[in-house]
Short mmCIF file of C-alpha atoms in Angstrom, two decimals:
data_model
loop_
_atom_site.label_atom_id
_atom_site.label_comp_id
_atom_site.label_asym_id
_atom_site.label_seq_id
_atom_site.Cartn_x
_atom_site.Cartn_y
_atom_site.Cartn_z
CA MET A 1 22.54 -3.78 -54.59
CA LYS A 2 23.42 -7.48 -54.63
CA LYS A 3 22.85 -9.41 -51.42
CA HIS A 4 25.72 -11.40 -49.95
CA ARG A 5 24.02 -14.79 -49.52
CA ILE A 6 25.99 -17.38 -47.60
CA SER A 7 26.71 -20.94 -48.73
CA VAL A 8 24.89 -24.09 -47.67
CA LEU A 9 28.02 -25.25 -45.81
CA SER A 10 28.12 -22.00 -43.83
CA LYS A 11 24.44 -22.40 -42.94
CA ALA A 12 25.09 -25.94 -41.72
CA LEU A 13 28.00 -24.75 -39.58
CA LEU A 14 25.86 -21.99 -38.07
CA LEU A 15 23.16 -24.52 -37.18
CA LEU A 16 25.81 -26.71 -35.55
CA THR A 17 27.07 -23.63 -33.69
CA ALA A 18 23.58 -23.05 -32.31
CA LEU A 19 23.52 -26.66 -31.07
CA LEU A 20 26.94 -26.21 -29.44
CA PHE A 21 25.67 -23.21 -27.45
CA ILE A 22 22.65 -25.21 -26.33
CA GLY A 23 24.84 -28.18 -25.41
CA ALA A 24 27.09 -25.95 -23.29
CA LEU A 25 24.11 -25.28 -21.01
CA PHE A 26 24.04 -28.90 -19.81
CA VAL A 27 27.68 -29.78 -19.21
CA PRO A 28 30.47 -28.19 -17.11
CA MET A 29 32.30 -25.36 -18.87
CA TRP A 30 35.47 -25.26 -16.79
CA GLN A 31 37.23 -27.26 -14.12
CA ILE A 32 39.88 -26.63 -11.51
CA GLN A 33 41.61 -29.85 -10.47
CA LEU A 34 43.50 -30.06 -7.18
CA GLU A 35 46.04 -32.77 -6.49
CA ALA A 36 47.87 -33.36 -3.20
CA PRO A 37 49.42 -36.34 -1.35
CA GLN A 38 46.47 -36.48 1.08
CA TYR A 39 44.03 -36.56 -1.87
CA PRO A 40 45.62 -39.01 -4.31
CA GLU A 41 42.34 -39.33 -6.23
CA GLY A 42 42.27 -35.53 -6.60
CA LEU A 43 39.56 -32.95 -6.08
CA VAL A 44 37.73 -31.05 -8.78
CA LEU A 45 35.68 -27.88 -8.91
CA ARG A 46 33.38 -27.76 -11.93
CA LEU A 47 31.82 -24.57 -13.26
CA TYR A 48 28.57 -24.94 -15.18
CA ALA A 49 26.65 -22.13 -16.88
CA ASN A 50 24.30 -21.97 -13.90
CA LYS A 51 26.08 -23.49 -10.90
CA ILE A 52 29.24 -24.70 -9.17
CA GLY A 53 29.65 -28.47 -8.99
CA GLY A 54 32.19 -31.11 -8.11
CA ASP A 55 33.84 -31.52 -4.71
CA VAL A 56 32.59 -28.14 -3.48
CA ASP A 57 32.01 -29.12 0.17
CA ILE A 58 35.47 -30.66 0.60
CA ILE A 59 37.16 -27.71 -1.13
CA ASN A 60 35.20 -25.25 1.04
CA GLY A 61 36.38 -27.15 4.14
CA LEU A 62 40.00 -26.92 3.03
CA ASN A 63 39.66 -23.25 2.06
CA HIS A 64 38.35 -22.46 5.54
CA TYR A 65 41.73 -23.37 7.07
CA ILE A 66 43.63 -20.92 4.87
CA GLY A 67 41.04 -18.14 5.21
CA MET A 68 39.45 -18.29 1.78
CA ALA A 69 35.75 -17.51 1.47
CA THR A 70 33.48 -20.48 0.84
CA LEU A 71 32.12 -21.01 -2.66
CA HIS A 72 28.36 -20.91 -3.20
CA THR A 73 26.48 -20.68 -6.48
CA GLU A 74 24.21 -17.91 -5.16
CA ASN A 75 27.24 -15.64 -4.58
CA PHE A 76 27.87 -15.33 -8.32
CA PRO A 77 25.36 -13.36 -10.42
CA GLU A 78 27.09 -14.73 -13.52
CA PHE A 79 25.26 -18.02 -13.00
CA LEU A 80 21.94 -16.21 -13.38
CA VAL A 81 23.02 -14.50 -16.62
CA LEU A 82 25.08 -17.10 -18.50
CA PRO A 83 22.23 -19.50 -19.42
CA TYR A 84 20.38 -16.61 -21.07
CA VAL A 85 23.55 -15.46 -22.86
CA PHE A 86 24.13 -18.93 -24.34
CA ALA A 87 20.45 -19.24 -25.30
CA VAL A 88 20.61 -15.86 -27.08
CA PHE A 89 23.83 -16.88 -28.85
CA ALA A 90 22.09 -20.07 -30.00
CA LEU A 91 19.11 -18.09 -31.31
CA ILE A 92 21.40 -15.63 -33.10
CA SER A 93 23.37 -18.48 -34.71
CA ALA A 94 20.13 -20.02 -35.97
CA ALA A 95 18.76 -16.65 -37.12
CA LEU A 96 21.93 -16.00 -39.13
CA VAL A 97 21.06 -19.03 -41.28
CA PHE A 98 17.89 -17.28 -42.41
CA LEU A 99 19.36 -13.78 -42.56
CA SER A 100 22.10 -15.23 -44.77
CA ASN A 101 24.31 -12.15 -44.59
CA LYS A 102 28.03 -12.41 -43.93
CA LYS A 103 28.18 -8.90 -42.41
CA TYR A 104 25.84 -9.99 -39.63
CA ILE A 105 28.03 -13.04 -39.03
CA LEU A 106 31.06 -10.78 -38.70
CA ILE A 107 29.24 -8.61 -36.15
CA PHE A 108 28.23 -11.73 -34.20
CA ALA A 109 31.83 -12.98 -34.24
CA VAL A 110 33.05 -9.68 -32.78
CA VAL A 111 30.35 -9.78 -30.10
CA TYR A 112 31.29 -13.36 -29.21
CA LEU A 113 35.00 -12.48 -29.00
CA VAL A 114 34.19 -9.55 -26.71
CA PHE A 115 32.11 -11.90 -24.55
CA ILE A 116 35.04 -14.35 -24.31
CA ALA A 117 37.42 -11.54 -23.31
CA LEU A 118 35.00 -10.22 -20.67
CA ALA A 119 34.43 -13.75 -19.33
CA ALA A 120 38.20 -14.28 -19.00
CA VAL A 121 38.60 -10.96 -17.14
CA ASP A 122 35.68 -11.82 -14.86
CA PHE A 123 37.09 -15.30 -14.13
CA TYR A 124 40.52 -13.80 -13.35
CA ARG A 125 38.90 -11.25 -11.02
CA TRP A 126 36.91 -14.01 -9.35
CA ASN A 127 40.08 -16.10 -8.81
CA TYR A 128 42.02 -13.06 -7.60
CA GLU A 129 39.46 -12.04 -4.99
CA TYR A 130 39.12 -15.54 -3.60
CA GLY A 131 42.86 -16.12 -3.59
CA HIS A 132 43.91 -12.81 -2.03
CA ASN A 133 41.08 -11.66 0.27
CA LEU A 134 41.90 -14.02 3.13
CA ASP A 135 40.56 -14.12 6.68
CA PRO A 136 43.34 -12.77 8.95
CA ASN A 137 42.18 -15.17 11.67
CA ALA A 138 42.64 -18.27 9.54
CA ALA A 139 44.19 -21.34 11.17
CA ILE A 140 46.94 -21.55 8.54
CA LYS A 141 48.76 -18.35 7.64
CA VAL A 142 51.77 -18.20 5.32
CA PRO A 143 53.21 -14.66 5.11
CA GLY A 144 53.02 -13.30 1.57
CA MET A 145 51.16 -16.36 0.29
CA ALA A 146 48.12 -15.98 -1.96
CA TYR A 147 45.96 -18.85 -3.18
CA GLN A 148 44.79 -17.59 -6.55
CA PRO A 149 44.26 -20.51 -8.96
CA PRO A 150 45.63 -20.06 -12.48
CA LEU A 151 43.37 -18.60 -15.14
CA ILE A 152 44.43 -21.51 -17.32
CA GLY A 153 47.16 -24.07 -16.84
CA TYR A 154 49.13 -25.18 -13.76
CA LYS A 155 50.09 -23.53 -10.49
CA GLN A 156 51.50 -24.89 -7.22
CA LEU A 157 49.54 -23.73 -4.14
CA LEU A 158 51.34 -24.99 -1.00
CA ASN A 159 51.14 -28.80 -1.29
CA PHE A 160 48.33 -28.66 -3.88
CA ALA A 161 48.91 -28.73 -7.61
CA ALA A 162 46.11 -26.72 -9.25
CA TYR A 163 45.13 -27.22 -12.88
CA SER A 164 42.62 -24.85 -14.48
CA ILE A 165 41.40 -26.22 -17.79
CA PRO A 166 38.31 -26.24 -20.03
CA ASP A 167 35.71 -28.91 -19.39
CA THR A 168 33.25 -30.31 -21.97
CA GLY A 169 31.25 -27.07 -22.23
CA GLY A 170 34.43 -25.04 -22.67
CA TRP A 171 35.43 -27.19 -25.61
CA LEU A 172 31.94 -26.86 -27.10
CA LEU A 173 32.19 -23.06 -26.84
CA SER A 174 35.68 -23.17 -28.38
CA LEU A 175 34.37 -25.28 -31.25
CA ALA A 176 31.57 -22.74 -31.73
CA LEU A 177 34.21 -20.04 -32.19
CA VAL A 178 36.10 -22.24 -34.67
CA PHE A 179 32.92 -22.81 -36.70
CA ILE A 180 32.14 -19.08 -36.76
CA CYS A 181 35.69 -18.33 -37.92
CA VAL A 182 35.47 -21.02 -40.63
CA VAL A 183 32.23 -19.46 -41.87
CA LEU A 184 33.84 -16.02 -41.98
CA LEU A 185 36.91 -17.32 -43.81
CA LYS A 186 34.77 -19.14 -46.33
CA GLU A 187 32.39 -16.24 -46.94
CA TYR A 188 34.94 -13.42 -47.00
CA LYS A 189 37.96 -15.11 -48.52
CA PHE A 190 36.55 -17.62 -50.96
CA THR A 191 33.28 -16.08 -52.08
CA SER A 192 34.95 -12.72 -52.68
CA LYS A 193 37.15 -14.42 -55.28
CA LYS A 194 34.04 -15.49 -57.11
CA GLY A 195 32.57 -12.01 -56.90
CA ILE A 196 29.59 -13.23 -54.88
#
């Protein structure tokens, strides 16, 4: 049975994908920007693979008034797991260069897409819990008001405009997906025409 060897271009893209996963370990993946008249310079919460960064202390102080729980890295087990997940993805991407089999690349793409979907669900759940489970004894109470930030995009929360968008690491992970898809398109669409 003939082996489905992948092209040199596909191998190069897989190596770049491995580097993108490694790079995502060192830069913030996501950010939630908050803008309000009393904070004209804005506030930002940055989510790394292993920690929460940005204006965490100020945001925790503001959240206290509306009854939201404070944010601490140690409260999220995801930050213990994500660095290992990205490292494994980087190793798999590099290993695929040597395995040189488009079926394995397809399996990896499916696994990565499932990971992205699960990460989005987890982030939504995280936002929902923090935005809805409020302290009934909070100093500021607005009946029927929840403070869940958007999963992605813009949302008005009282006098704060909240923007939830990818940060550098998020774009690196998105580019990794693009590279994987380009490899699959090249190997399945173009090489099949050549009978390779």
